[in-house]
Amino acid sequence: MKKQLVIAALVGGLVVSGISVNVTMDHAEARKDNAHNGKVKNVIYMIPDGYSAAYATNYRWFKGEDSSFDPYVKGLIKTYSADTEVTDSAAAGTAMATGVKTNNGMVGVTPDGKEVDSILDAAEAAKKSTGLVATSTITHATPAVFGASVASRGDESSIAPQYFENDVDVLLGGGRDYFVSLEEGGKQPAGNLVEAAQNDGYEYVTSREELLKAKSGKLLGLFADDAMAPELERGETDQPSLAEMTDIAIQALKKDKDGFFLMVEGSQIDWAGHAHDAAWAMTDSQAFDEAVAAALEFAKKDGNTLVVVAGDHDTGGMSVGSNSVYDVKTEVLHDVTATGDFMAAQLNETRNNVEEVVEAHTGFDLTAAEIEAIASAENPVRAINTVVSDRALIGWTTGAHTGTDLPIYAYGPQSDLFTGLLDNTDIPKHMAKAMKIKFPN
């Protein structure tokens, strides 16, 4: 890829002191595409959970070229929450959905517990259709902030019924357990929400095959009891890809002549970062990239659709290069076929099969030191992920989030509203301005 970048730099007309600068015609065209201030009928809000500039850079090397949204970078967003410099997903999502800062752990409410409307609520009030898509449970923190209000993000059973109370038209993701009656002691929502949704006109689907055949403008798709599978393992399931869910959601929502608002989350990029699982992070970034590509394809044909891409925070403090080496080797991740969680689960009680398991799923020829580090580790998942990350020269600084600013990308009419250094609370306000709808927050 380095050779490709040099060639691209020559085409773009700039090579300085042997350092290549990739200024391609694609980026010039991207700026041209964004230069108009036409009408915004639809907004597609794409959130790669935990995705920072370091993820974007590593993913570009992993892919071998720019992501679908790289050409549309506009600026940076601040991410702090009301009570700390380092936000969680609930507080960040609340800011990005409602324009109001809150404390970590709180969903759709102010620090003193007052419920606040989201940009989805504002779109509903303007008679637009609305939808939420995620690879987590659909009741997880980020999707929840758009369609629900609870004091604690863990109260997913209270989040699920609020989606229907707030007339969200399309819901696609995991979390079936929060929508159906369970045995005593389970996560019990108020009644069977699936049956109630069907009675209210929702088409209910539970597999990729059923989703791809869906025709209704009101759609409930629950593809796992809990979270959906990581992209590395999705091929072993009957679950749809994030791109497929995005495309079907758009097809359902565009039936509304008044337009639509859709939020799509690449949920598990964040989970990979918490686990320091570089391969999981890159493959779920790839799944998100493909979903953005689907949204952009629609937007380019439609002409009245604004697509905004922005993470909610950085997870894990990922680096590009590590261990005092001036390099990164994301190409080694192409041969990794399972998450660290999956590999650790295959280890036997004595862990004398470390070499067999890890080599089978990574293609690595493990050293004796690497085998011993995994075999003797208190946390074998983290030990496996450390070996993989070290091979890729990707570093990590924390198992939590960091407070770094994040890149924001936008395509379509009014996309220049998202230029410069923004606060995360600015995003829904600019979306409302672009759509010319009322948004009081």
XYZ file of C-alpha atoms in Angstrom:
441
model
C 0.000 0.000 0.000
C 2.904 2.397 0.682
C 3.847 2.264 -3.000
C 0.230 2.988 -3.924
C 0.202 6.034 -1.679
C 3.353 7.412 -3.309
C 1.835 6.964 -6.769
C -1.362 8.660 -5.587
C 0.690 11.526 -4.218
C 2.441 11.994 -7.555
C -0.930 12.069 -9.309
C -2.133 14.633 -6.783
C 0.967 16.696 -7.493
C 2.718 16.763 -4.110
C 5.726 14.819 -2.828
C 7.780 16.609 -0.207
C 11.155 15.327 1.066
C 10.276 11.771 0.161
C 7.015 11.863 2.147
C 3.927 11.131 0.080
C 0.741 13.123 0.508
C -2.380 11.487 -0.833
C -4.338 14.253 -2.563
C -6.379 12.289 -5.076
C -9.048 13.295 -7.537
C -11.539 11.296 -5.450
C -11.109 13.770 -2.605
C -11.488 16.698 -4.976
C -14.715 15.196 -6.253
C -15.832 14.649 -2.666
C -15.413 18.324 -1.897
C -17.361 19.201 -5.037
C -20.182 16.839 -4.040
C -20.397 18.577 -0.658
C -20.397 22.108 -2.024
C -24.154 22.581 -2.411
C -26.717 23.781 0.115
C -29.847 22.084 -1.157
C -32.833 20.692 0.659
C -32.327 17.937 3.251
C -35.260 15.548 3.309
C -33.478 12.584 4.954
C -30.674 12.234 7.497
C -28.622 9.070 7.986
C -26.531 9.262 11.151
C -23.747 6.648 11.182
C -22.007 6.081 14.536
C -18.910 3.837 14.746
C -18.832 3.313 18.512
C -15.344 3.855 19.941
C -13.829 4.951 16.616
C -11.109 7.598 16.715
C -8.519 8.911 14.258
C -6.203 6.046 15.270
C -8.860 3.506 14.275
C -9.399 5.392 11.023
C -5.678 5.295 10.226
C -5.193 1.641 11.133
C -8.302 0.721 9.178
C -7.031 2.563 6.104
C -3.829 0.490 6.206
C -5.851 -2.671 6.887
C -8.130 -2.019 3.902
C -5.327 -0.846 1.617
C -7.181 2.304 0.596
C -9.418 5.034 1.989
C -12.643 4.089 3.717
C -15.913 5.020 2.041
C -16.198 8.034 4.332
C -12.557 9.230 4.482
C -13.082 11.660 1.556
C -15.819 13.467 3.492
C -13.944 14.393 6.671
C -15.086 17.804 7.932
C -13.584 18.450 11.350
C -13.323 17.295 14.960
C -15.780 16.845 17.808
C -15.274 17.220 21.560
C -16.602 14.310 23.594
C -16.541 15.148 27.328
C -19.635 14.464 29.435
C -21.320 16.614 32.105
C -19.452 14.971 34.974
C -16.076 13.931 33.523
C -13.565 14.588 30.764
C -13.853 10.948 29.595
C -17.353 10.028 28.507
C -19.156 6.714 28.290
C -21.490 5.771 25.440
C -24.671 6.757 27.289
C -23.578 10.320 28.009
C -21.899 10.762 24.629
C -24.920 9.365 22.833
C -27.282 11.588 24.798
C -25.256 14.638 23.732
C -25.154 13.470 20.107
C -28.889 12.714 20.054
C -30.366 15.471 22.210
C -27.826 18.301 22.179
C -27.655 18.171 25.994
C -24.726 17.061 28.159
C -25.449 14.506 30.878
C -23.573 12.293 33.325
C -21.983 9.002 32.358
C -24.479 6.141 32.462
C -27.579 8.264 31.836
C -29.748 7.866 28.720
C -31.839 10.687 27.286
C -32.068 12.612 30.559
C -30.283 15.605 32.098
C -28.032 15.115 35.147
C -31.021 15.918 37.371
C -33.176 13.306 35.640
C -35.297 15.484 33.344
C -36.234 13.762 30.072
C -35.082 15.513 26.892
C -36.220 15.014 23.313
C -33.837 13.658 20.690
C -33.323 14.529 17.045
C -35.314 11.366 16.294
C -38.219 12.771 18.323
C -37.936 16.026 16.374
C -38.022 14.116 13.091
C -41.103 12.224 14.284
C -42.783 15.520 15.160
C -42.055 16.675 11.603
C -43.929 13.565 10.375
C -40.797 11.798 9.143
C -40.250 8.048 9.527
C -37.502 6.971 11.896
C -35.266 3.973 12.421
C -32.498 2.538 14.596
C -29.964 -0.115 13.572
C -27.191 -1.646 15.712
C -25.095 -4.800 16.058
C -25.437 -4.675 19.855
C -28.775 -5.221 21.527
C -31.001 -2.592 19.959
C -31.685 -1.427 23.544
C -27.981 -0.713 24.184
C -26.832 2.778 25.172
C -26.238 4.365 21.767
C -29.493 3.386 20.031
C -31.383 3.932 23.287
C -30.560 7.640 23.539
C -32.507 8.334 20.335
C -35.738 6.624 21.341
C -35.862 6.345 25.118
C -35.087 8.048 28.438
C -33.877 6.170 31.541
C -31.704 7.109 34.494
C -29.437 4.082 33.955
C -28.240 2.598 30.671
C -28.514 -0.887 32.182
C -32.311 -0.685 32.347
C -32.760 -2.165 28.879
C -36.121 -3.720 29.738
C -37.530 -0.225 30.255
C -35.938 1.010 27.032
C -37.570 -1.532 24.703
C -41.233 -0.507 25.176
C -40.385 3.184 24.815
C -39.381 2.631 21.190
C -42.973 1.751 20.352
C -44.384 4.497 22.552
C -42.200 6.903 20.548
C -43.280 5.420 17.189
C -39.860 4.321 15.927
C -40.705 2.674 12.596
C -37.667 0.447 12.010
C -35.703 -1.415 14.691
C -32.946 -3.808 13.611
C -30.331 -5.455 15.825
C -29.898 -7.901 18.670
C -31.688 -8.101 22.012
C -34.670 -10.360 21.426
C -34.729 -11.164 25.158
C -35.841 -7.610 25.914
C -38.882 -7.881 23.638
C -40.368 -11.268 24.522
C -41.687 -12.757 27.742
C -39.087 -14.787 29.581
C -39.099 -17.312 32.377
C -39.099 -15.954 35.915
C -35.757 -14.343 36.714
C -35.059 -13.306 33.136
C -34.941 -9.827 31.649
C -38.715 -9.390 31.663
C -40.245 -6.503 29.701
C -43.850 -5.450 30.152
C -45.651 -8.132 28.147
C -44.649 -9.586 24.799
C -43.526 -6.596 22.791
C -43.095 -8.622 19.604
C -46.754 -9.615 19.542
C -47.804 -6.076 20.354
C -45.621 -4.732 17.542
C -47.058 -7.200 15.053
C -50.574 -6.211 16.081
C -49.555 -2.600 15.453
C -48.481 -3.352 11.878
C -44.779 -4.162 12.238
C -43.292 -6.891 10.073
C -41.198 -9.108 12.375
C -38.063 -10.868 11.083
C -35.405 -12.922 12.858
C -32.921 -13.994 10.165
C -30.964 -12.615 7.226
C -33.205 -14.437 4.758
C -36.370 -12.991 6.277
C -34.875 -9.483 6.395
C -33.884 -9.494 2.734
C -37.494 -10.374 1.831
C -39.045 -7.702 4.076
C -41.343 -5.225 2.335
C -43.037 -3.245 5.107
C -42.377 0.364 6.061
C -42.618 -0.697 9.717
C -40.051 -3.331 10.579
C -38.846 -5.092 13.733
C -35.796 -7.295 13.209
C -34.264 -9.082 16.198
C -31.474 -11.401 15.099
C -30.073 -12.659 18.416
C -31.279 -13.111 21.976
C -28.508 -10.793 23.151
C -25.922 -8.961 21.009
C -25.348 -9.995 17.415
C -22.179 -11.880 16.451
C -18.882 -10.074 15.797
C -18.216 -9.694 12.077
C -15.402 -12.276 12.389
C -17.999 -14.888 13.400
C -21.109 -13.708 11.528
C -20.527 -16.259 8.757
C -21.361 -19.017 11.234
C -24.795 -17.502 11.881
C -27.956 -16.617 9.936
C -27.575 -12.937 10.861
C -27.516 -10.110 8.302
C -24.545 -7.782 7.865
C -24.666 -4.200 9.066
C -24.678 -3.073 5.427
C -27.697 -5.267 4.692
C -29.565 -3.941 7.719
C -28.722 -0.383 6.660
C -29.938 -0.932 3.107
C -33.203 -2.592 4.159
C -33.847 0.126 6.749
C -33.417 2.788 4.060
C -35.738 0.928 1.680
C -38.394 0.734 4.394
C -38.094 4.330 5.566
C -37.936 5.981 2.139
C -41.565 4.984 1.580
C -42.498 8.048 3.670
C -42.990 11.044 1.359
C -42.043 13.370 4.236
C -38.581 11.835 4.551
C -36.807 9.946 7.311
C -34.195 9.928 10.058
C -32.047 6.803 10.496
C -29.317 6.079 13.045
C -26.927 3.181 12.339
C -24.360 2.075 14.924
C -21.279 -0.069 14.386
C -21.555 -1.162 18.005
C -18.803 -3.716 18.365
C -15.836 -1.598 17.277
C -16.046 -0.338 20.853
C -16.183 -3.824 22.361
C -13.120 -4.822 20.374
C -11.289 -1.789 21.728
C -12.158 -2.672 25.309
C -10.779 -6.164 24.683
C -7.672 -4.850 22.835
C -8.697 -7.132 19.975
C -7.144 -5.550 16.883
C -8.569 -8.039 14.386
C -12.095 -7.688 15.751
C -11.713 -3.890 15.670
C -10.621 -3.878 12.040
C -13.196 -6.372 10.747
C -16.068 -4.614 12.494
C -14.713 -1.324 11.126
C -14.866 -2.962 7.700
C -18.488 -3.986 8.285
C -19.264 -0.396 9.289
C -17.415 0.953 6.237
C -19.585 -1.215 3.994
C -22.713 0.065 5.760
C -21.634 3.672 5.187
C -20.990 2.819 1.538
C -24.594 1.605 1.262
C -25.865 4.832 2.833
C -23.689 6.960 0.542
C -24.865 5.069 -2.528
C -28.456 5.914 -1.649
C -27.597 9.520 -0.801
C -25.773 10.111 -4.078
C -28.744 8.848 -6.079
C -31.323 10.626 -3.935
C -29.753 14.092 -3.791
C -31.713 15.190 -0.709
C -30.043 12.990 1.901
C -27.440 14.133 4.426
C -25.102 11.421 5.752
C -23.144 12.198 8.934
C -20.491 9.849 10.343
C -19.040 10.390 13.822
C -17.900 8.159 16.670
C -18.982 8.845 20.239
C -15.588 8.426 21.946
C -12.279 6.623 21.574
C -11.998 3.174 23.138
C -8.787 1.587 24.321
C -6.404 4.365 23.358
C -5.353 2.582 20.178
C -2.044 3.567 18.577
C -0.675 3.287 15.050
C 2.664 1.608 15.752
C 3.885 0.216 19.067
C 6.810 -1.272 21.006
C 9.208 1.472 19.828
C 8.965 0.324 16.206
C 8.444 2.842 13.392
C 5.915 0.715 11.527
C 2.479 -0.854 11.598
C 1.624 -4.266 10.156
C -2.152 -4.465 9.933
C -1.809 -6.928 7.052
C -1.159 -9.721 9.589
C -4.744 -9.250 10.781
C -6.107 -10.476 7.441
C -5.338 -14.062 8.491
C -7.065 -13.809 11.884
C -10.379 -15.660 11.740
C -11.724 -15.397 15.301
C -11.898 -13.021 18.240
C -9.670 -13.439 21.260
C -12.793 -14.386 23.228
C -13.502 -17.248 20.842
C -9.926 -18.524 20.874
C -9.691 -18.394 24.668
C -12.900 -20.421 24.909
C -11.224 -23.196 22.889
C -8.373 -23.617 25.365
C -8.554 -26.754 27.461
C -8.287 -26.873 31.246
C -4.487 -27.223 31.288
C -4.003 -24.857 28.332
C -1.580 -27.227 26.692
C -3.328 -26.574 23.363
C -2.458 -22.856 23.141
C -0.227 -23.292 20.120
C -2.775 -25.408 18.263
C -5.727 -23.089 18.918
C -4.049 -19.742 18.301
C -2.133 -20.814 15.225
C -5.321 -22.325 13.736
C -7.125 -18.976 13.988
C -4.261 -16.564 13.275
C -1.768 -18.326 11.027
C 0.989 -17.208 13.416
C 4.005 -19.355 14.168
C 3.989 -18.680 17.914
C 7.210 -18.291 19.838
C 7.818 -20.196 23.057
C 7.487 -16.908 24.970
C 4.114 -16.157 23.377
C 2.818 -19.639 24.163
C 3.934 -19.353 27.778
C 2.441 -15.874 28.153
C -0.978 -17.161 27.076
C -0.769 -20.454 28.981
C 0.093 -18.752 32.274
C -2.086 -15.662 31.912
C -4.695 -14.723 34.485
C -6.704 -13.329 31.553
C -6.082 -15.537 28.492
C -8.314 -13.397 26.262
C -6.203 -10.317 26.889
C -3.008 -12.385 26.501
C -4.087 -13.687 23.088
C -5.122 -10.215 21.977
C -1.786 -8.807 23.131
C 0.078 -11.314 20.959
C -2.077 -10.405 17.945
C -1.777 -6.645 18.547
C 1.994 -6.897 19.035
C 2.340 -8.743 15.744
C 0.346 -5.954 14.051
C 2.283 -3.237 15.936
C -0.963 -1.789 17.281
C -0.769 -0.485 20.839
C -3.348 0.199 23.536
C -3.259 2.490 26.555
C -6.398 1.597 28.510
C -9.192 -0.934 28.834
C -11.684 1.929 29.058
C -12.347 5.032 26.956
C -10.166 8.069 26.367
C -11.193 11.710 26.061
C -9.599 12.502 22.718
C -11.356 14.542 20.041
C -12.822 12.547 17.140
C -13.115 13.090 13.377
C -16.529 13.888 11.920
C -17.497 13.236 8.305
C -20.476 14.476 6.291
C -21.815 14.081 2.758
C -24.712 15.730 0.991
C -26.650 19.001 1.164
C -25.821 21.183 4.171
C -22.793 19.020 4.996
C -20.617 22.111 5.509
C -22.534 22.726 8.749
C -20.276 20.079 10.278
C -16.987 21.813 9.450
C -14.473 22.819 12.133
C -14.134 22.025 15.833
C -17.570 21.075 17.166
C -18.971 19.922 20.460
C -20.873 16.638 20.264
C -23.990 18.580 21.312
C -23.766 20.582 18.070
C -24.463 17.561 15.876
C -28.239 17.148 16.376
C -28.711 20.916 16.314
C -27.030 21.133 12.914
C -29.109 18.176 11.677
C -32.307 19.920 12.719
C -31.138 23.117 10.999
C -30.335 21.148 7.845
C -33.794 19.522 7.833
C -35.473 22.823 8.823
C -37.329 21.205 11.689
C -37.942 22.414 15.248
C -35.422 21.230 17.846
C -35.725 23.041 21.192
C -32.671 21.668 23.031
